[in-house]
Short mmCIF file of C-alpha atoms in Angstrom, two decimals:
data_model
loop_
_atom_site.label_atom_id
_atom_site.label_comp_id
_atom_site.label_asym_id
_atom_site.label_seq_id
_atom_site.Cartn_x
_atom_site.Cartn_y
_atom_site.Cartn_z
CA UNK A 1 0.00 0.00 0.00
CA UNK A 2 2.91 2.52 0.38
CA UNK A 3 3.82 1.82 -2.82
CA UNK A 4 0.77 2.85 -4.44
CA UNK A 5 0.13 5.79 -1.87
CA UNK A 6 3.47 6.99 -3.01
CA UNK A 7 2.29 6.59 -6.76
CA UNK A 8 -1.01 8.37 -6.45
CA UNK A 9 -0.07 11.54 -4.37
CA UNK A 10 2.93 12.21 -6.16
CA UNK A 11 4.94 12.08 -2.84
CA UNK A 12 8.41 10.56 -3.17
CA UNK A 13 9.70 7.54 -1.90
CA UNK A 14 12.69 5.18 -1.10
CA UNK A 15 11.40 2.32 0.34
CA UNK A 16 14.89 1.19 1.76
CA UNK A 17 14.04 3.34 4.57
CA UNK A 18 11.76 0.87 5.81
CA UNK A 19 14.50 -1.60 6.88
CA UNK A 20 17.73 0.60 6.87
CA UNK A 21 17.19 3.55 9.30
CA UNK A 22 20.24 4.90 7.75
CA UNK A 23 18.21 6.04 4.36
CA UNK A 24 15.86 9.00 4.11
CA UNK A 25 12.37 7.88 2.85
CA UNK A 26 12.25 11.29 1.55
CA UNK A 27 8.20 11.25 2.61
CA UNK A 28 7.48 14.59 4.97
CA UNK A 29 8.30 14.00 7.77
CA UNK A 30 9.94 10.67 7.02
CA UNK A 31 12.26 10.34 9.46
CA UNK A 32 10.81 11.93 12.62
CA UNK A 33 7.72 8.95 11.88
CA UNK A 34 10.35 6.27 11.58
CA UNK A 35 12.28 7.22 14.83
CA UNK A 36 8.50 7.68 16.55
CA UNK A 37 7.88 4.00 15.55
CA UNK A 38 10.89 2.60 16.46
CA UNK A 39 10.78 4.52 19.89
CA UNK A 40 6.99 3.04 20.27
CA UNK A 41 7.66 -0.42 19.97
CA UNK A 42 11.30 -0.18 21.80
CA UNK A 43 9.58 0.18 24.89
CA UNK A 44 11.88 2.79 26.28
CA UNK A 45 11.61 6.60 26.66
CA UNK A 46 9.70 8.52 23.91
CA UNK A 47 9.53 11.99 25.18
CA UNK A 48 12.08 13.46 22.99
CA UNK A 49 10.81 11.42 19.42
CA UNK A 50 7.39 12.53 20.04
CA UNK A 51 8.62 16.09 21.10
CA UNK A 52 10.02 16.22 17.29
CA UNK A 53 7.21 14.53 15.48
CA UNK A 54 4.63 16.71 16.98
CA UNK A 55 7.07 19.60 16.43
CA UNK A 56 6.57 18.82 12.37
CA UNK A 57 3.06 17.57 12.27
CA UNK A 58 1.08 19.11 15.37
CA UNK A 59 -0.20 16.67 18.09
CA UNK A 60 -2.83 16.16 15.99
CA UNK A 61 -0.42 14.38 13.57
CA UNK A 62 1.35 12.79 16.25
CA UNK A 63 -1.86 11.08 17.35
CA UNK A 64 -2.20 10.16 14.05
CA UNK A 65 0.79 8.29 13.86
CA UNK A 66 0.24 6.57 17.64
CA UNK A 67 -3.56 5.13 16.15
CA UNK A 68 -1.53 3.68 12.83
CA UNK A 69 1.16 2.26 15.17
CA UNK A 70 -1.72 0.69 17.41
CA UNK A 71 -3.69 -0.74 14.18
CA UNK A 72 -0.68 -2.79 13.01
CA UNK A 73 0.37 -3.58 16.52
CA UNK A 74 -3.32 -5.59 16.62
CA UNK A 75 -3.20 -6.55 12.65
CA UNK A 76 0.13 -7.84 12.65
CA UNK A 77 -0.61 -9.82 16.36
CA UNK A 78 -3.42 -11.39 14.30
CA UNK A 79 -2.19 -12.54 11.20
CA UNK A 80 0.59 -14.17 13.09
CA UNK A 81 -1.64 -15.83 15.59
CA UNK A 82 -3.83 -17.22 12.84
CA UNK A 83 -0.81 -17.54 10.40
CA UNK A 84 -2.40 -15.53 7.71
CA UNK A 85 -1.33 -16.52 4.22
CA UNK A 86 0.04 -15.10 1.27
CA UNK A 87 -1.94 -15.55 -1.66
CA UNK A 88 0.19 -16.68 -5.01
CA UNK A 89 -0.71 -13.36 -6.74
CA UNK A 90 -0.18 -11.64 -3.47
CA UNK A 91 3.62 -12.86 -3.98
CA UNK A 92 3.94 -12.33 -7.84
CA UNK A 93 3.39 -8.39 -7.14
CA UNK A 94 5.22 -7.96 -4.10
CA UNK A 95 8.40 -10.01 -5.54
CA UNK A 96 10.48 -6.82 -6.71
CA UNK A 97 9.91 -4.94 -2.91
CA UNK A 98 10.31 -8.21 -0.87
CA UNK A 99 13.51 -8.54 -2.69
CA UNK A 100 14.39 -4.73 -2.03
CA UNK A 101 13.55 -4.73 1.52
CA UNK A 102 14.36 -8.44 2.34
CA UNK A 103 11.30 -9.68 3.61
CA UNK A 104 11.30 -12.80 2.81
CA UNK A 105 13.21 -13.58 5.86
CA UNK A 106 9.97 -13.27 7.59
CA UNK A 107 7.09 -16.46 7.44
CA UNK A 108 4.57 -15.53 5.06
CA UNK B 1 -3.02 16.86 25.66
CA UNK B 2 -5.98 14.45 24.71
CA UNK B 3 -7.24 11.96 22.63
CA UNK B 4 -9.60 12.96 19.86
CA UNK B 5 -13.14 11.68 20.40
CA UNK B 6 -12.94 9.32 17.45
CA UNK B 7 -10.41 7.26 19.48
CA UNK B 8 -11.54 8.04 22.83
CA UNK B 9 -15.50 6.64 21.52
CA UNK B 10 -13.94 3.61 20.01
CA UNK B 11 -11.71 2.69 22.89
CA UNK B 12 -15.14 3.11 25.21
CA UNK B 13 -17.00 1.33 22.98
CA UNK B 14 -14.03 -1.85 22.83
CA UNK B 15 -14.03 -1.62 26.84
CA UNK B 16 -17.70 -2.49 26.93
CA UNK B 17 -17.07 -5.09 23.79
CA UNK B 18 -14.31 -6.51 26.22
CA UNK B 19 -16.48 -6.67 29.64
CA UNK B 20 -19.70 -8.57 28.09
CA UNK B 21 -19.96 -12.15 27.75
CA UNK B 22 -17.99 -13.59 23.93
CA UNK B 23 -18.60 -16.18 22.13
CA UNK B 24 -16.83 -18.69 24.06
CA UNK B 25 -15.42 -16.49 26.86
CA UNK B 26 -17.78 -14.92 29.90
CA UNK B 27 -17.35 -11.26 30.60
CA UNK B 28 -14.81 -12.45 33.10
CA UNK B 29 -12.90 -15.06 31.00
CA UNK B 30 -11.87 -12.21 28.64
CA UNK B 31 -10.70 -9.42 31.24
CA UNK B 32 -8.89 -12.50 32.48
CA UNK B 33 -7.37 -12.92 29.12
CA UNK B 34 -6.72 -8.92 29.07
CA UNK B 35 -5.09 -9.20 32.62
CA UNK B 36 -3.21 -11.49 31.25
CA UNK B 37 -1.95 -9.86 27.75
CA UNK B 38 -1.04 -6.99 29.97
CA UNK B 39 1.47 -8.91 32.28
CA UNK B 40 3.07 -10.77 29.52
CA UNK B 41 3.81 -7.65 27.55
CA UNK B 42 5.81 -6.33 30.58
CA UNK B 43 7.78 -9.55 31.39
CA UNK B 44 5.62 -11.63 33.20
CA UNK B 45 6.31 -15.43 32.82
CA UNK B 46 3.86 -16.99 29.90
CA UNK B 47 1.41 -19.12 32.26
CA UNK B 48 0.35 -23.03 31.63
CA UNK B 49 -3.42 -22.90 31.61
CA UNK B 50 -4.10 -22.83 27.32
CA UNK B 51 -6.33 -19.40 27.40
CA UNK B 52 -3.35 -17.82 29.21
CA UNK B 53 -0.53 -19.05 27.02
CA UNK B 54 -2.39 -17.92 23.97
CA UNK B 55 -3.27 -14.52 25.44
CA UNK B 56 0.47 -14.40 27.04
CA UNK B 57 2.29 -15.38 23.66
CA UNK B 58 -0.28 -13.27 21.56
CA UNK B 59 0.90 -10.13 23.11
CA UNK B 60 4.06 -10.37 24.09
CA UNK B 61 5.88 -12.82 21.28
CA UNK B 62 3.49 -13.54 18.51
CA UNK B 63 6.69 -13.80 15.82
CA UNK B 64 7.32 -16.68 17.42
CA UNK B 65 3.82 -18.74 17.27
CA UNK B 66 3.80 -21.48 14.53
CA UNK B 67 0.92 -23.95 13.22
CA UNK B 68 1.86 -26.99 15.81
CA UNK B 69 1.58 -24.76 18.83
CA UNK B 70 -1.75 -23.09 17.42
CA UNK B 71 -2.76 -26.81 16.81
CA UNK B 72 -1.67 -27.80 20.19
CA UNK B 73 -3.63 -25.04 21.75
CA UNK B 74 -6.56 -25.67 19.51
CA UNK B 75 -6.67 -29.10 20.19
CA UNK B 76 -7.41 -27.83 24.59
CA UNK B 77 -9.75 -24.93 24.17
CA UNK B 78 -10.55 -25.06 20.36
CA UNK B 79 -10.59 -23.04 17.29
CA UNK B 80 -13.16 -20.37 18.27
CA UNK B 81 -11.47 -19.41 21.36
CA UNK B 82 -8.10 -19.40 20.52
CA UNK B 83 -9.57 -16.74 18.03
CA UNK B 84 -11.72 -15.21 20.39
CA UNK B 85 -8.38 -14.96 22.32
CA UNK B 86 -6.41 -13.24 19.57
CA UNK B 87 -9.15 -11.09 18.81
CA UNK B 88 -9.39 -9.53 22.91
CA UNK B 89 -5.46 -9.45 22.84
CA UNK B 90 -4.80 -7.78 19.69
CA UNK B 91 -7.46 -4.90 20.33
CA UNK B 92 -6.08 -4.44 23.64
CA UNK B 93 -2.63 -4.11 22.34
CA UNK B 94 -4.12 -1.52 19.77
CA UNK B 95 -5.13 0.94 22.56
CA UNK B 96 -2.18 0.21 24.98
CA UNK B 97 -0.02 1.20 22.17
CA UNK B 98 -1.60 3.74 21.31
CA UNK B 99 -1.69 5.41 25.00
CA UNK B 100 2.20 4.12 25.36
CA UNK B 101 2.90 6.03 22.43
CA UNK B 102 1.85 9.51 23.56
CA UNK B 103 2.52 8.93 26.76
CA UNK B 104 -0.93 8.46 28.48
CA UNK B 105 -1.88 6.70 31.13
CA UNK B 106 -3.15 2.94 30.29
CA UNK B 107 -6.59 2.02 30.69
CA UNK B 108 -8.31 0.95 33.71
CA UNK B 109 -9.46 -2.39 32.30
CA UNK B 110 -13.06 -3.04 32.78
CA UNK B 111 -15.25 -4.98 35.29
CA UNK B 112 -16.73 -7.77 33.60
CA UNK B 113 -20.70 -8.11 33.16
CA UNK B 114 -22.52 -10.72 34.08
CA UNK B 115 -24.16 -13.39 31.38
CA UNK B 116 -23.58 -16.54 29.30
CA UNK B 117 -21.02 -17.09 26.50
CA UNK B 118 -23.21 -16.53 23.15
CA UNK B 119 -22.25 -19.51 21.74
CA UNK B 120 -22.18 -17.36 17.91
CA UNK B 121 -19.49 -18.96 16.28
CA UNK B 122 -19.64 -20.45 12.42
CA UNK B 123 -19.70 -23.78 11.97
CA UNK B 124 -19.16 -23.92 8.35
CA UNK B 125 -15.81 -22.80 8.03
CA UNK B 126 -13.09 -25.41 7.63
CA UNK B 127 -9.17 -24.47 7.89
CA UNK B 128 -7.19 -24.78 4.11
CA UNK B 129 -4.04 -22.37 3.70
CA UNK B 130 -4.05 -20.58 7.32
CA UNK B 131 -3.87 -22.47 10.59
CA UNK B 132 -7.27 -21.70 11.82
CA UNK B 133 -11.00 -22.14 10.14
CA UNK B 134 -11.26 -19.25 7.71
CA UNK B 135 -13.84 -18.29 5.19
CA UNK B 136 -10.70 -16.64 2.54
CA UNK B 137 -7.49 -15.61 2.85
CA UNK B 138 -7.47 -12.17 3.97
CA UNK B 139 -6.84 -10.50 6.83
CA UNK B 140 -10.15 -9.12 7.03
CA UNK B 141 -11.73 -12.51 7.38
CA UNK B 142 -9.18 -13.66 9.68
CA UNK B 143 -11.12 -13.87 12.84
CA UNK B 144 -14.16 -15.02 10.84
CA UNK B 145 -15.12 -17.95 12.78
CA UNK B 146 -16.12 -15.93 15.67
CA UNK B 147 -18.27 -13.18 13.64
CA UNK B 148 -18.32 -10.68 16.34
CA UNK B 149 -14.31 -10.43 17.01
CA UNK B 150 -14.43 -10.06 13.02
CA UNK B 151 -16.82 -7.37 13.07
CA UNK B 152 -14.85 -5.97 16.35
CA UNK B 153 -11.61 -5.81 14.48
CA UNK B 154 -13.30 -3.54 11.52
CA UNK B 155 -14.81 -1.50 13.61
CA UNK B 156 -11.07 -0.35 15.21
CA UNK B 157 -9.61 -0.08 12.20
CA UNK B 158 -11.21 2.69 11.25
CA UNK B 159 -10.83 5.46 13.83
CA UNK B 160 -7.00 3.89 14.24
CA UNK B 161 -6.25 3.45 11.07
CA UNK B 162 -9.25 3.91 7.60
CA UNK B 163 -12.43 2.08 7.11
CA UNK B 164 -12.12 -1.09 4.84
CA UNK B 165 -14.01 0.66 2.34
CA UNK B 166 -11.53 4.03 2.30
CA UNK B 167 -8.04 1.63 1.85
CA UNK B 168 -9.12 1.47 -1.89
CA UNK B 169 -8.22 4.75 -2.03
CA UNK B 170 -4.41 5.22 -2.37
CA UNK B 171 -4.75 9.14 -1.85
CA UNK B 172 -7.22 8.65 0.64
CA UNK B 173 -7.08 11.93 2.69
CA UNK B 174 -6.56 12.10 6.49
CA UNK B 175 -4.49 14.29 8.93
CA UNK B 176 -1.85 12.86 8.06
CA UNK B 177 -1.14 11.38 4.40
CA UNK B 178 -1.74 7.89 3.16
CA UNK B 179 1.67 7.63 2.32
CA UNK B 180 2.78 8.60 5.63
CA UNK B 181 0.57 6.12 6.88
CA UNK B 182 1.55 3.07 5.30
CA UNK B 183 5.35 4.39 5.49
CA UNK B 184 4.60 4.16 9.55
CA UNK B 185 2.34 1.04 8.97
CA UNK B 186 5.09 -1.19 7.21
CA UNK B 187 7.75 0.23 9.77
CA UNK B 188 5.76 -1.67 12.55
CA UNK B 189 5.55 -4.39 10.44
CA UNK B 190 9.01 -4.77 9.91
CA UNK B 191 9.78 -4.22 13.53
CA UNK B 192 7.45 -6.92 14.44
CA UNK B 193 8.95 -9.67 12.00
CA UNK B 194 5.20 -9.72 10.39
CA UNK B 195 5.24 -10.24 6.45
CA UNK B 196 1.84 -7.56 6.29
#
């Protein structure tokens, strides 16, 4: 779905960013939403990332970000509990990103 | 700072979802289950009893769950309630997370309400490619078997996240953008080892 966001607004992307914290994913406000993930799910101190997120998209924004984090906290817990597959066409179009971000390392 | 009342409804509205009687689970069986998803995701010990290994393991490691220990589970309390299970701990974990993230107090949980499990489960549905009964592959369906944690987990996805219905839109508007979404969306993902 990034993919295709990316496509219809226009916005730029580089999908490495996903995986390698080291790239920009040139989306606004790209990296201050990566580090606010990261610092969500790393269970320790988030004052400061949220202090710079909500410093670029209001706490408005910020809250945003916490609901998306908490949808795919609760998605994610149930396609693994119920091992959700893949379809085969589901595979055929994600082949060229699953190579790029190596995600085939996890089950699917 | 506050919630908006689009979360703060839903989350009210998933407390009183949580406290009544389930499908398989009493009102108490599934504050249990909460009580438990809680402890494991700060380091409790994962307990013996099958509900609370599922709810324990659910929250705090789900990477790690495979097909023979959903099978092994199954085979104590059965498909519908493992489900019910996953449903109750995955919701939960949606508005911990999102309370943990901005730094807001967690959620009294709920005091459960009398009644009867509801027994509303669908008997039709067989497992094929996923490791529970499932009506098609999609995550949408996933919880299927037990209709009301299906229609549960729709119902949160929207305020959280977009209605089922708006993520054909790719340019789908919001306060932030979809692209910003998914970008944060397949960063949790990643960080949780979880192929969607």
């Amino acid at each position: 779905m990034l993919r295709e966001s990316a496509a219809a607004t226009s916005i730029p992307l580089d999908a490495r960013a996903i995986t390698d914290p080291s790239i920009d994913p040139l989306v606004p406000a790209g990296r201050s939403l990566l580090a606010f993930v990261d610092a969500a799910l790393s269970g320790e101190d988030l004052s400061g990332t949220r202090a710079n997120l909500a410093a670029e998209l209001g706490w408005d924004g910020t809250v945003a970000a916490a609901a998306v984090i908490g949808n795919f906290e609760m998605m994610n817990r149930i396609a693994d509990a119920i091992g959700m597959p893949v379809s085969p066409g589901g595979l055929a179009r994600t082949e060229e990103w699953r190579a790029l971000l190596g995600l085939d390392r996890f089950r699917h | 700072m506050t919630l908006p009342s689009q979360l703060t409804d839903a989350f009210a509205e998933e407390w009183q979802r949580l406290a009544k009687p389930g499908a398989t689970l009493d009102g108490a069986g599934r504050v249990e289950v909460a009580v438990t998803a809680r402890a494991a995701y700060a380091g409790a010990a994962t307990p013996e009893e099958p509900v609370h290994q599922a709810a324990s393991t659910i929250s705090a490691s789900p990477a790690s769950i495979r097909e023979a220990w959903v099978e092994g589970i199954a085979s104590e309390i059965g498909y519908p309630t493992y489900v019910e299970v996953a449903g109750v701990v995955a919701r939960l974990t949606a508005v911990d997370t999102v309370h943990r993230a901005l730094g807001l107090e967690l959620m009294a949980l709920p005091q459960p309400e009398p009644g009867e499990p509801t027994g509303e489960v669908d008997p039709d549905l067989r497992k094929t490619s996923a490791w529970v009964p499932m009506k098609a592959a999609s995550v949408v369906y996933a919880l299927g078997i037990v209709p009301a944690e299906m229609r549960a987990q729709e119902i949160m996805s929207g305020p959280l996240y977009m209605t089922y219905e708006a993520m054909d839109d790719p340019a789908h508007p919001g306060v932030i953008t979809r692209a910003q979404k998914e970008l944060v969306a397949s960063r949790t993902s990643a960080i949780n080892e979880c192929f969607y």
